[in-house]
XYZ file of C-alpha atoms in Angstrom:
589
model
C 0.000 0.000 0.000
C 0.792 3.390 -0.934
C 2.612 5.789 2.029
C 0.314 8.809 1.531
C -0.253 11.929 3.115
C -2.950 12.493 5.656
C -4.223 15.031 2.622
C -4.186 12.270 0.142
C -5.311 9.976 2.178
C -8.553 11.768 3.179
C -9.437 12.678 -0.745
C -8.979 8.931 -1.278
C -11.350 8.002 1.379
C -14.440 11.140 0.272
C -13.626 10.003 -3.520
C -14.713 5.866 -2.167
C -17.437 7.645 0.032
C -18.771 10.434 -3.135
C -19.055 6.932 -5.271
C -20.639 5.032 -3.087
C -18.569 2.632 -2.810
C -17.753 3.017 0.817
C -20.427 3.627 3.411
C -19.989 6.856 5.415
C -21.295 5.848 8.559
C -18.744 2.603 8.709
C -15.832 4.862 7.813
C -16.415 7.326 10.804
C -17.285 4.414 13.606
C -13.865 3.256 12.405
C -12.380 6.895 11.706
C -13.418 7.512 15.567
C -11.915 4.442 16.773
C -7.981 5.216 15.025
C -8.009 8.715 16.678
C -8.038 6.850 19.795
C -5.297 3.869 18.683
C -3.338 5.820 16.253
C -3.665 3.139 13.743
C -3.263 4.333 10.075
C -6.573 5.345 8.868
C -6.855 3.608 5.227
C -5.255 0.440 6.775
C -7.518 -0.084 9.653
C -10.545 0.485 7.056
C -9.394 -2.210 4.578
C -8.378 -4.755 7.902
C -12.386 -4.003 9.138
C -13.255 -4.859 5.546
C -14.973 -1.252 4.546
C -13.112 -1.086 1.303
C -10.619 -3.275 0.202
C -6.668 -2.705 -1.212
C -8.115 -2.801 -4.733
C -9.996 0.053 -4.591
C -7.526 2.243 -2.399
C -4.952 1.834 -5.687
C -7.877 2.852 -8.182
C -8.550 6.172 -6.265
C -4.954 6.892 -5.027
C -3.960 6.612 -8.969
C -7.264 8.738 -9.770
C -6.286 11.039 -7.023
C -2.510 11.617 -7.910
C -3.822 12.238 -11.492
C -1.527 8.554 -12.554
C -2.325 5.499 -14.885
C -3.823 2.576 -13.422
C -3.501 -1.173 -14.212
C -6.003 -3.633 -13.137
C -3.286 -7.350 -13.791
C -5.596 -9.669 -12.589
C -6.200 -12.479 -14.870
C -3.833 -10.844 -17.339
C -0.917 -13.263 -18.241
C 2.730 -10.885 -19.257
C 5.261 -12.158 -21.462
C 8.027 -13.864 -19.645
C 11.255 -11.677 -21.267
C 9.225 -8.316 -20.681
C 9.057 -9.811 -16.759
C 12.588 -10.705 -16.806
C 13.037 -7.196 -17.126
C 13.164 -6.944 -13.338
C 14.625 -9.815 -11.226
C 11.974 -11.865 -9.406
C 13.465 -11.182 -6.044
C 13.735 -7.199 -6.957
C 9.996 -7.169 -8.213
C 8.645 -9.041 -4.710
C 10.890 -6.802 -2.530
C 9.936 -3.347 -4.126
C 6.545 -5.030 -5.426
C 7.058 -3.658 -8.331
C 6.686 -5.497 -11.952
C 7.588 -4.960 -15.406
C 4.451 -5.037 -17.576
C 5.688 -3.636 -21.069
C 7.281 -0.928 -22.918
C 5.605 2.395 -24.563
C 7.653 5.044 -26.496
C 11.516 4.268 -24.723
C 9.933 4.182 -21.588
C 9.968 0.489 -19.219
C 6.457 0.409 -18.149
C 6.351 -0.535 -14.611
C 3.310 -1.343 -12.132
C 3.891 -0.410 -8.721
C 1.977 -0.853 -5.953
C 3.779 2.546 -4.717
C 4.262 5.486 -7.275
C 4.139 8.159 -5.076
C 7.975 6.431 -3.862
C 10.717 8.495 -6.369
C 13.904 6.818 -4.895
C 12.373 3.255 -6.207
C 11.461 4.155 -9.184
C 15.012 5.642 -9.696
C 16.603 2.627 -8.870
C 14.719 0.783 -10.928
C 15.635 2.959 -13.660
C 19.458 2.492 -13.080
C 18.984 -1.122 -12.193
C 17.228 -1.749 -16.128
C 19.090 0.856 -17.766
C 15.851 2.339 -18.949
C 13.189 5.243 -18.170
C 10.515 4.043 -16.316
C 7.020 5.069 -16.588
C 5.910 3.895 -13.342
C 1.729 3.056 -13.537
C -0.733 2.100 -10.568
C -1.981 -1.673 -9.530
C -3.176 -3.563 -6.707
C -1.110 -5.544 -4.197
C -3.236 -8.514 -5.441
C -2.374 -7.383 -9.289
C 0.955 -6.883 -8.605
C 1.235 -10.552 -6.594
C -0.596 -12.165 -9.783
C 2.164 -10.940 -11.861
C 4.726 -12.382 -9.826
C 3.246 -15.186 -9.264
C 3.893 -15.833 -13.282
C 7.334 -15.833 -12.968
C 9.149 -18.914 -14.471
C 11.817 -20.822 -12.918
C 15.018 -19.776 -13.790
C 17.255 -22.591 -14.516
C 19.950 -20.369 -14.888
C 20.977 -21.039 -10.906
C 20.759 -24.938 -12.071
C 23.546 -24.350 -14.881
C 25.592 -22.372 -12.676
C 25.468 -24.875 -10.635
C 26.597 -27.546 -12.974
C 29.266 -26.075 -13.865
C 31.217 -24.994 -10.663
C 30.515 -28.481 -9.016
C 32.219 -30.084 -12.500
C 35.072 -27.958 -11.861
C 34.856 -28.782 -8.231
C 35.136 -32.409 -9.437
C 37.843 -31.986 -11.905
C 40.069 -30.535 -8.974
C 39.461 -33.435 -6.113
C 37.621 -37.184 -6.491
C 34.117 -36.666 -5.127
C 34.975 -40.014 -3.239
C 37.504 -38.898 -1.339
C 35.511 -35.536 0.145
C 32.155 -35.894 -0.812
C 31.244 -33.554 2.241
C 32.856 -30.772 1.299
C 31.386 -31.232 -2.417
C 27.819 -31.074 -1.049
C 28.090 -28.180 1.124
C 29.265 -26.083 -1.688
C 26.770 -23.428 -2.324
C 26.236 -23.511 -6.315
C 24.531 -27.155 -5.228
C 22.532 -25.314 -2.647
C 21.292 -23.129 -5.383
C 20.472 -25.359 -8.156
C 18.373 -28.010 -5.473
C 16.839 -24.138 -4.203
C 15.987 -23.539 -7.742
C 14.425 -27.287 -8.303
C 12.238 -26.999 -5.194
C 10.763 -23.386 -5.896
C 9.867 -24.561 -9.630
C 8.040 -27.749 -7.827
C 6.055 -25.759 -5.136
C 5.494 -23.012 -7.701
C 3.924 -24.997 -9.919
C 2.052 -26.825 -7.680
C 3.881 -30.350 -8.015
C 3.099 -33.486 -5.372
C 6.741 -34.788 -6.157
C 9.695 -34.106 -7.543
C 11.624 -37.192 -9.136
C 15.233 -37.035 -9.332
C 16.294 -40.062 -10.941
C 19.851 -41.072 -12.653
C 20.603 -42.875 -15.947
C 23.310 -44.479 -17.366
C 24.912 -40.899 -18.850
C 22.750 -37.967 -16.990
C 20.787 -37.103 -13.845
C 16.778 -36.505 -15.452
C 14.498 -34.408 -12.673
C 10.829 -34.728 -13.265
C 8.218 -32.869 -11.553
C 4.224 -34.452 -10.834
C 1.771 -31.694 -11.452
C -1.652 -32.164 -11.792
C -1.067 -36.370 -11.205
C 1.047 -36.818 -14.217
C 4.608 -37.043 -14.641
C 6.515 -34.254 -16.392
C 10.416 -33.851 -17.200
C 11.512 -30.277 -16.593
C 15.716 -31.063 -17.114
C 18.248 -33.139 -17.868
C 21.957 -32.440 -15.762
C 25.303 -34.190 -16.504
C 25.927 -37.245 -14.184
C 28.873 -35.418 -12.470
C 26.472 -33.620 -10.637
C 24.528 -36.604 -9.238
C 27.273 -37.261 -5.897
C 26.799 -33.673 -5.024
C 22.975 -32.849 -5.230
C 21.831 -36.600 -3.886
C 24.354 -35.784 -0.540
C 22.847 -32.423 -0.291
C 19.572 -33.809 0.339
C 20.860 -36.097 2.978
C 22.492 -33.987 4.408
C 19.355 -31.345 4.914
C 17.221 -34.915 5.333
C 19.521 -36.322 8.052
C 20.607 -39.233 6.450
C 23.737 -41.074 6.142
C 25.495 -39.760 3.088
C 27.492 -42.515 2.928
C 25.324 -45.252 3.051
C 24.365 -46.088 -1.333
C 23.009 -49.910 -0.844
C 19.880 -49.911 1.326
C 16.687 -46.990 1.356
C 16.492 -44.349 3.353
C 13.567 -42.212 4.300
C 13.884 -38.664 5.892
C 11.959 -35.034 5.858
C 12.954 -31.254 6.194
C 11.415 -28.008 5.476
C 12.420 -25.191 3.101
C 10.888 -21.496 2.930
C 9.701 -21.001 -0.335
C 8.214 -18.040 -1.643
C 7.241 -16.737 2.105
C 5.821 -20.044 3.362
C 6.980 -23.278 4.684
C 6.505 -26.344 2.752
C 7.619 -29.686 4.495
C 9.491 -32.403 2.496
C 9.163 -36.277 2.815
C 12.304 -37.655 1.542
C 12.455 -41.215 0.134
C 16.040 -42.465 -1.472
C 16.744 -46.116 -3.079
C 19.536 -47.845 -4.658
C 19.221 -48.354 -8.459
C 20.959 -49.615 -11.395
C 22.447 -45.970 -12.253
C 23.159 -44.563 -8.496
C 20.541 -43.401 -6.455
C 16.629 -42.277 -6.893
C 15.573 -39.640 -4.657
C 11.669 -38.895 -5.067
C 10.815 -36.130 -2.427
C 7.130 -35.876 -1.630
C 6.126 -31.772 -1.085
C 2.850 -30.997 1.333
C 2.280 -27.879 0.740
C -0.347 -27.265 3.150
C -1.799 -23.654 2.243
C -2.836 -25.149 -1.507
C -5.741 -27.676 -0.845
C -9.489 -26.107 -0.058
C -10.295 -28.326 2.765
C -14.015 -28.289 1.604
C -15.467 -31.377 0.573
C -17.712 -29.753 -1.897
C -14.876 -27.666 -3.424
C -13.011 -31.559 -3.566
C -15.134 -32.098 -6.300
C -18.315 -34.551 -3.573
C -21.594 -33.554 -4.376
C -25.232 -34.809 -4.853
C -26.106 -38.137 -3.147
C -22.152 -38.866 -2.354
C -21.735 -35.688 0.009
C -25.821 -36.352 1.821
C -24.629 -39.836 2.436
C -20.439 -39.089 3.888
C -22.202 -36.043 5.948
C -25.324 -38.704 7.369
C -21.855 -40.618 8.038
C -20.397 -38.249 10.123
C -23.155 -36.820 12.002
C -23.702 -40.166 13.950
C -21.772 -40.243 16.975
C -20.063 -43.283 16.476
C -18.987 -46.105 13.747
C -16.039 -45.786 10.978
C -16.097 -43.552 7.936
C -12.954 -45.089 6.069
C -11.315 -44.074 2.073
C -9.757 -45.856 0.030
C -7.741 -45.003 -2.902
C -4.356 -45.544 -4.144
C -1.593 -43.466 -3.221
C -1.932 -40.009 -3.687
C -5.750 -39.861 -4.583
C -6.629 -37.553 -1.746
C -7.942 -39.830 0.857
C -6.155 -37.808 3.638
C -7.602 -34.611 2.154
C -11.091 -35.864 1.928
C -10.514 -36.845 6.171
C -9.034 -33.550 7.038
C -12.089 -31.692 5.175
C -14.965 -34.404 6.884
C -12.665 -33.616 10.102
C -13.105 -30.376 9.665
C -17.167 -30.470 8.837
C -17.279 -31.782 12.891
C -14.166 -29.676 14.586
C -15.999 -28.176 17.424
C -14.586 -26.937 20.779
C -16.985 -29.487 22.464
C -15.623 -32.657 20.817
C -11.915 -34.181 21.913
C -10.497 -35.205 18.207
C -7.279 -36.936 17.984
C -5.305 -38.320 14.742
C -2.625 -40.810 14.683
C -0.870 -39.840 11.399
C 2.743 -40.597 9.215
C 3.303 -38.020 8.103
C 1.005 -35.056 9.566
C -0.007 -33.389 6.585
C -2.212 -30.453 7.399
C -1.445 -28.726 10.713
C -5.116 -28.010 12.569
C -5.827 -26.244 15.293
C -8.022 -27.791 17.823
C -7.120 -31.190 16.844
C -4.597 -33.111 18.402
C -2.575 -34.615 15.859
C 0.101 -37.346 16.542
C 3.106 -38.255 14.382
C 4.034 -41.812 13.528
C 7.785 -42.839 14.872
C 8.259 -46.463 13.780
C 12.095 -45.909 14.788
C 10.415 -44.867 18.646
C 8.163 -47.965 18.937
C 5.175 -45.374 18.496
C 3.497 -47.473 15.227
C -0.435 -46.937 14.242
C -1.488 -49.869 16.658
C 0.475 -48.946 19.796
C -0.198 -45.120 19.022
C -4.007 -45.948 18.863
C -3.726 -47.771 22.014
C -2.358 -44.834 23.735
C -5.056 -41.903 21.960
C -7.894 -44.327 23.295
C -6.981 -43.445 26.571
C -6.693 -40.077 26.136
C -10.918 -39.655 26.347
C -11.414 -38.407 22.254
C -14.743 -38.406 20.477
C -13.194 -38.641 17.329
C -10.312 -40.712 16.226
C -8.732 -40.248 12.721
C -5.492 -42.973 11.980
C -3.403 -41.461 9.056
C -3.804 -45.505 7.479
C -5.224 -49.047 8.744
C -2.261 -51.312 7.240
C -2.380 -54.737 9.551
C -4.620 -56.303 11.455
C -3.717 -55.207 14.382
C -4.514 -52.013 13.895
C -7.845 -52.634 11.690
C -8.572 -54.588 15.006
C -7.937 -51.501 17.401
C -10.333 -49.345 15.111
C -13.090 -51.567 14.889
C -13.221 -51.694 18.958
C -12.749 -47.835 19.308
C -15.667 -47.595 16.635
C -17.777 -50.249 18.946
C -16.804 -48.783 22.182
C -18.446 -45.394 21.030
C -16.250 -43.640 18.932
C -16.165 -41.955 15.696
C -13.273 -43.354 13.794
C -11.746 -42.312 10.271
C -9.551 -43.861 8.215
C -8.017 -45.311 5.202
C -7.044 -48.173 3.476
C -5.023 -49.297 -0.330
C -8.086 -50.566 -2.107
C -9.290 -50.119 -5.758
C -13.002 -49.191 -5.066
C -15.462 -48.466 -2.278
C -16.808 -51.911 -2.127
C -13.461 -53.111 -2.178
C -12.494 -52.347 1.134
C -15.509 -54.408 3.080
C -13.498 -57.933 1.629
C -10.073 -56.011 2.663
C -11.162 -55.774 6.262
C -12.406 -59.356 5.933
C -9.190 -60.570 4.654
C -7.488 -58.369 7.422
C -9.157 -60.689 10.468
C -12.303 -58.417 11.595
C -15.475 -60.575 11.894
C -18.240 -60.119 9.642
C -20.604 -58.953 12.343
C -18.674 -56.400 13.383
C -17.651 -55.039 9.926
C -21.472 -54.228 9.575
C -22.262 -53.302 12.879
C -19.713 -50.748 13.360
C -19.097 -49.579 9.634
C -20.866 -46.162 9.077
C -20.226 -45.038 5.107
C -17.366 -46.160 2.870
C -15.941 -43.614 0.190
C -13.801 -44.663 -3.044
C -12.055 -42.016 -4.501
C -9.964 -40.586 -7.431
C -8.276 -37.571 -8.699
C -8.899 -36.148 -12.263
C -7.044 -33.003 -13.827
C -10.083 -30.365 -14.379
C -9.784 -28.533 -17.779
C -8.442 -24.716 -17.012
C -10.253 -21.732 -17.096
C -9.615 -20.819 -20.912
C -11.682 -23.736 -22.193
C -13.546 -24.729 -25.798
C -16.380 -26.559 -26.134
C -17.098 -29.224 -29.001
C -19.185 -32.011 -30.030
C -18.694 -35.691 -28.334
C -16.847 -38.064 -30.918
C -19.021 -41.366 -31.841
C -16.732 -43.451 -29.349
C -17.283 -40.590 -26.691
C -20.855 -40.663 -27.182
C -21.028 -44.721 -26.739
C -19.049 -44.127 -23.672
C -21.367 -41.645 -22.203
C -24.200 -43.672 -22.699
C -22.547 -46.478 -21.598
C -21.555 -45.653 -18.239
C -24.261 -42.697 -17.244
C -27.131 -43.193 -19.927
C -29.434 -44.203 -17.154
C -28.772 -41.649 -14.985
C -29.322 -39.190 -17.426
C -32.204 -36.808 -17.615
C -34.472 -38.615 -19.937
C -36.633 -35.593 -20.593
C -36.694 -31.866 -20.867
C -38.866 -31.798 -17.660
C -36.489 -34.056 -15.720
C -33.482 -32.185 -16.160
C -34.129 -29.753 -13.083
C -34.737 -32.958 -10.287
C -32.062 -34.923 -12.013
C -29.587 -32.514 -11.790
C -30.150 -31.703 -8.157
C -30.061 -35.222 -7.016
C -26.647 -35.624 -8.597
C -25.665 -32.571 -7.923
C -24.499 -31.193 -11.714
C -26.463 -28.541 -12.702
C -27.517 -28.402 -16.318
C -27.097 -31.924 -17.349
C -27.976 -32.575 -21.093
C -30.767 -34.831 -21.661
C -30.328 -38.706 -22.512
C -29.576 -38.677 -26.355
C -29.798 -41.715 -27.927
C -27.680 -40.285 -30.838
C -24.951 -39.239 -28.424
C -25.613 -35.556 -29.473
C -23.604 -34.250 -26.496
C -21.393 -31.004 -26.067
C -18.309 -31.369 -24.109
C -15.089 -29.119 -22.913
C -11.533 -29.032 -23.311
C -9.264 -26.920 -21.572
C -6.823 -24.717 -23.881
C -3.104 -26.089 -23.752
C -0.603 -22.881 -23.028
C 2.468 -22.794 -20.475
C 0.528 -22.541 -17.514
C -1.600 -25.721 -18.757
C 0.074 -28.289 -20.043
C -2.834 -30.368 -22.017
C -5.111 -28.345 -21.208
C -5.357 -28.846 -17.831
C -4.879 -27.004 -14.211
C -5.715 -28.428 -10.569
C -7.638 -31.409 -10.066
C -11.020 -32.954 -8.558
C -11.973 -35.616 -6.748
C -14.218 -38.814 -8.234
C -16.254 -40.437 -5.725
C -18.381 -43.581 -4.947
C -19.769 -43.920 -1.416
C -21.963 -46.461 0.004
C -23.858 -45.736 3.187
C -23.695 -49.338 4.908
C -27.715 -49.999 5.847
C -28.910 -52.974 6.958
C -29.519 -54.710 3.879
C -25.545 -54.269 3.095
C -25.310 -55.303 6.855
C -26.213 -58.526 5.826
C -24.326 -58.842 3.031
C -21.349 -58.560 4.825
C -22.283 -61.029 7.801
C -22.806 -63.297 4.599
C -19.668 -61.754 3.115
C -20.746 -60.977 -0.005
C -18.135 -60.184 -2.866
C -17.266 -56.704 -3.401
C -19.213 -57.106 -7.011
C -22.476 -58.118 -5.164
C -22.288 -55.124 -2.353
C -21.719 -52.423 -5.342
C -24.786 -53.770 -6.859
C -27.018 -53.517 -4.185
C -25.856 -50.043 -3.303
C -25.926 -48.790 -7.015
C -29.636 -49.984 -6.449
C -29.964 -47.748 -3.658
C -28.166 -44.739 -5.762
C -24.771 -44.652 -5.343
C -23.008 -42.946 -8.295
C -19.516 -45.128 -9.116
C -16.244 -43.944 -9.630
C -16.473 -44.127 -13.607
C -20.531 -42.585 -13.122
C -19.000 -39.531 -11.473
C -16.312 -39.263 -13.396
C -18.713 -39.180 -16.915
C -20.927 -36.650 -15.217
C -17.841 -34.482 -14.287
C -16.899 -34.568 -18.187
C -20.387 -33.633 -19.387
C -20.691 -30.634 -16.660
C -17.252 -29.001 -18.185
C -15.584 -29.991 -15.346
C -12.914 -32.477 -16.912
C -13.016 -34.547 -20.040
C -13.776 -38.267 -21.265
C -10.208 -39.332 -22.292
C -9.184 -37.983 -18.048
C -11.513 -40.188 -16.476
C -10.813 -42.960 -18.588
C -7.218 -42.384 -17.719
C -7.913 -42.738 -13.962
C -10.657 -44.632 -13.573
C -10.985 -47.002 -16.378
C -10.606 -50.521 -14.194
C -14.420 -48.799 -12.398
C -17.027 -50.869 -13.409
């Protein structure tokens, strides 16, 4: 925000007030209240939510008589950026947007400050016509920035002439402390969290050292570097991991955290011996990037009413399954967070703790300590909760444990490696727990997915003939089947505007619009669900133990939407596309 005189700041506030887009009597309760705490006037208005930072830049600019630039949703071209340095732009938040007759156009979130602009000026080489934006326009802007892999080549080449001058067995320490290293695995980590990437795979080859990044679920290779610098950046990460840098022939598992881009992102670390050297695949939870809203998640319609009737008894399991890295712990942490309440005592048993919460007390798996899931839940049970969440039920033991806290009056959630949601009532069989109390303490099951949704800049066309069949195929019966049935239909499953059943497969679908920002087409991702609400009638299928087949039957009877079903219904509501879900959830029936 813009340091302004108390003139200039009081002809910002009656210009907001004279166009109504500030309401007097709010702006002198809280104009009453600084003359008594000092507080800066236009600050303490925009912190009690009278007008907002947006609209202080439009009438400071209109007031000074100075352009302004609303950047928002408008993408700049990487070399006009590189105009500035990143780290220059986010210190004087400042950005370059473009040139106009000699002049380096520059948005600032501050004109009114000469000595910035001047040294800006001398820094580029250029006049700068400074213009006006918002600290959220300005923070979009940098937020576009690209990695520079620069850092990375620099890197490369001071740890081969590091190598040339000493054998990297002999001092491998002092290799791996070097800065340039530091800077390249720096580099690495802020293109990962930057673009939003679960992992980061750093794996060698026979004659280089490949790094890919996960975004979105799939796999993507960002570089290639020369297998001299594999001993250097693989110790580094030890070394930050606390692992023995020394030790090549068995796995090792470790975790730090690095600052990136003002907030802390934790690091599972996870390195095994192969053919080449060593892979090192480092897991990033980045906590502040995951709405912790089921409905945001991508559950809706008869899926959500059925996981919240789940969760609003007061005891009984509410368990996901999923395989690794398709949200179950998400989808927990949101349910968990449907029930937090000062009045409830809710405990998790987790490895690792993902999400930090407050007012849950959350417990961190130390196999190396003796504290495992089974002797962990032991212990919480005694601690009086109402709630129990374990991070993952992976032995009987512990499947065991859950089913008595669940019978003994507690609500417990969990999750489990299974394909489907039906698959995980034969898992718990196979795991030792007694029919009868599978279906006496089991509350809802959820199966679950993730799908890329198509970005923002999206197209829509026509469904291809094998599309079509698809469609039909897998959702034609839940389909509207008339004009007048679209409305109910649509509310029940919770997609809006669902085309009606055409037999000719006349549907129109979306695809996303493939740029640098997303690859395929593609940005973020949603969850597919199937949940079954265990009643009695799949009560007795499991004291019969059914197959998994027969128990999705009966609850598809009852409504449940599958995997494949949600996915299909996601594609024809815009939200991701046919050849996605087939990608992910193809094996659904």
């Amino acid at each position: 925000m813009a340091l302004l005189t108390r003139e200039t700041q009081d002809k910002v506030i009656n210009l907001l007030v004279s166009e109504g887009l500030a309401n007097p009597t709010m702006v002198q309760e809280v104009v009453d209240e600084v003359s008594k705490t000092k507080q800066p006037l236009i600050a303490a208005l925009v912190s009690k939510g009278v007008i907002t930072n947006r609209m202080v830049s439009h009438a400071t600019a209109n007031v000074l008589g100075v352009p302004y630039v609303e950047l928002e949703n408008i993408t700049i071209d990487q070399d006009t950026l590189l105009n500035l340095p990143q780290e220059i732009s986010e210190r004087t938040m400042a950005v370059a947007i473009g040139e106009a007759n000699g002049y380096l156009v520059v948005a600032m979130v501050d004109v009114t400050n000469v000595q910035s602009t001047d040294y800006l000026s001398t820094l580029t080489g250029k006049p700068v016509k400074a213009v006006m934006s918002s600290e959220e326009g300005i923070r979009y802007v940098l937020s576009q920035y690209r990695a520079d892999f620069s850092n990375v080549d620099k890197a490369v080449a001071a740890s081969n002439k590091e190598v040339q001058q000493q054998q990297v067995s002999e001092d491998v320490k002092t290799i791996t402390q070097d800065s340039p290293i530091s800077k390249a695995l720096t580099t690495i980590l802020e293109f990962a969290v930057k673009s939003k990437a679960s992992d980061i795979h750093i794996e060698p080859l026979e004659e280089m050292l490949v790094i890919r990044c996960r975004i979105d679920g799939v796999l993507r290779r960002v570089m290639e570097l020369p297998k001299s610098v594999e001993p250097a950046l693989v110790s580094r990460i030890k070394i930050l991991a606390n692992l023995k840098i020394d030790e090549h022939r068995i796995p090792q598992d470790g975790q730090f955290a690095v600052l990136v881009a003002d907030k802390e992102v934790d690091l599972r670390i996870a390195i095994a011996p192969v053919v080449w050297g060593e892979q090192v695949v480092i897991r990033i939870l980045d906590k502040t990037g995951t709405p912790l809203e089921v409905e945001q998640m991508g559950m809706t319609g008869h899926a959500l009413k059925m996981v919240l009737d789940g969760i609003s008894k007061p005891n009984g399991m509410i368990l996901t399954s999923g395989p690794t890295g398709s949200g179950k712990s998400t989808t927990l942490y949101a349910l968990i967070k449907k029930i937090k309440d000062e009045k409830i005592n809710i405990v998790t048993l987790e490895d690792p703790v993902e999400y930090k919460m407050d007012g849950v007390n959350q417990t961190q798996v130390n196999i190396d300590a003796g504290l495992t899931f089974a002797s962990g839940l032991r212990s919480i049970l005694r601690q009086d909760p109402d709630v129990v969440m374990v991070g993952e039920i992976r032995d009987g033991e512990t499947a065991q444990l859950a089913v008595q806290a669940a019978l003994t009056g507690h609500l417990v959630f969990s999750t489990l490696h299974t394909n489907s949601a039906a698959g995980i009532l034969p898992r718990l069989l196979d795991m030792g727990i007694e029919p009868f109390l599978l279906a006496s303490t089991l509350n809802t099951v959820i199966g679950q997915r993730l799908v890329r949704r198509v970005s923002d800049k999206k197209t829509t066309y026509q469904a291809s003939e094998i599309e079509a069949h698809e469609i039909n195929q897998v959702v034609g019966e839940l389909l509207p089947q008339s004009s007048s049935d679209v409305a109910k239909v649509s509310e029940d499953l919770g997609y809006p505007g669902l085309p009606v059943f055409s037999k000719e497969g006349k549907y129109t679908l979306t695809q996303g619009v493939e740029d640098v920002d997303t690859p395929g087409g593609f940005k973020g991702r949603a969850g597919l669900y199937e949940t079954i609400m265990v009643d009695e009638e799949i009560q007795k299928l499991l004291v019969a133990q059914a197959t998994s087949s027969d128990i999705m039957k009966v609850a598809k009877a009852k409504g449940t939407v599958t995997m494949r079903q949600d996915g299909m219904l996601k594609a024809l509501s815009g939200i991701t596309t046919v050849s996605e879900v087939n990608r992910v959830a193809s094996d659904i029936a």
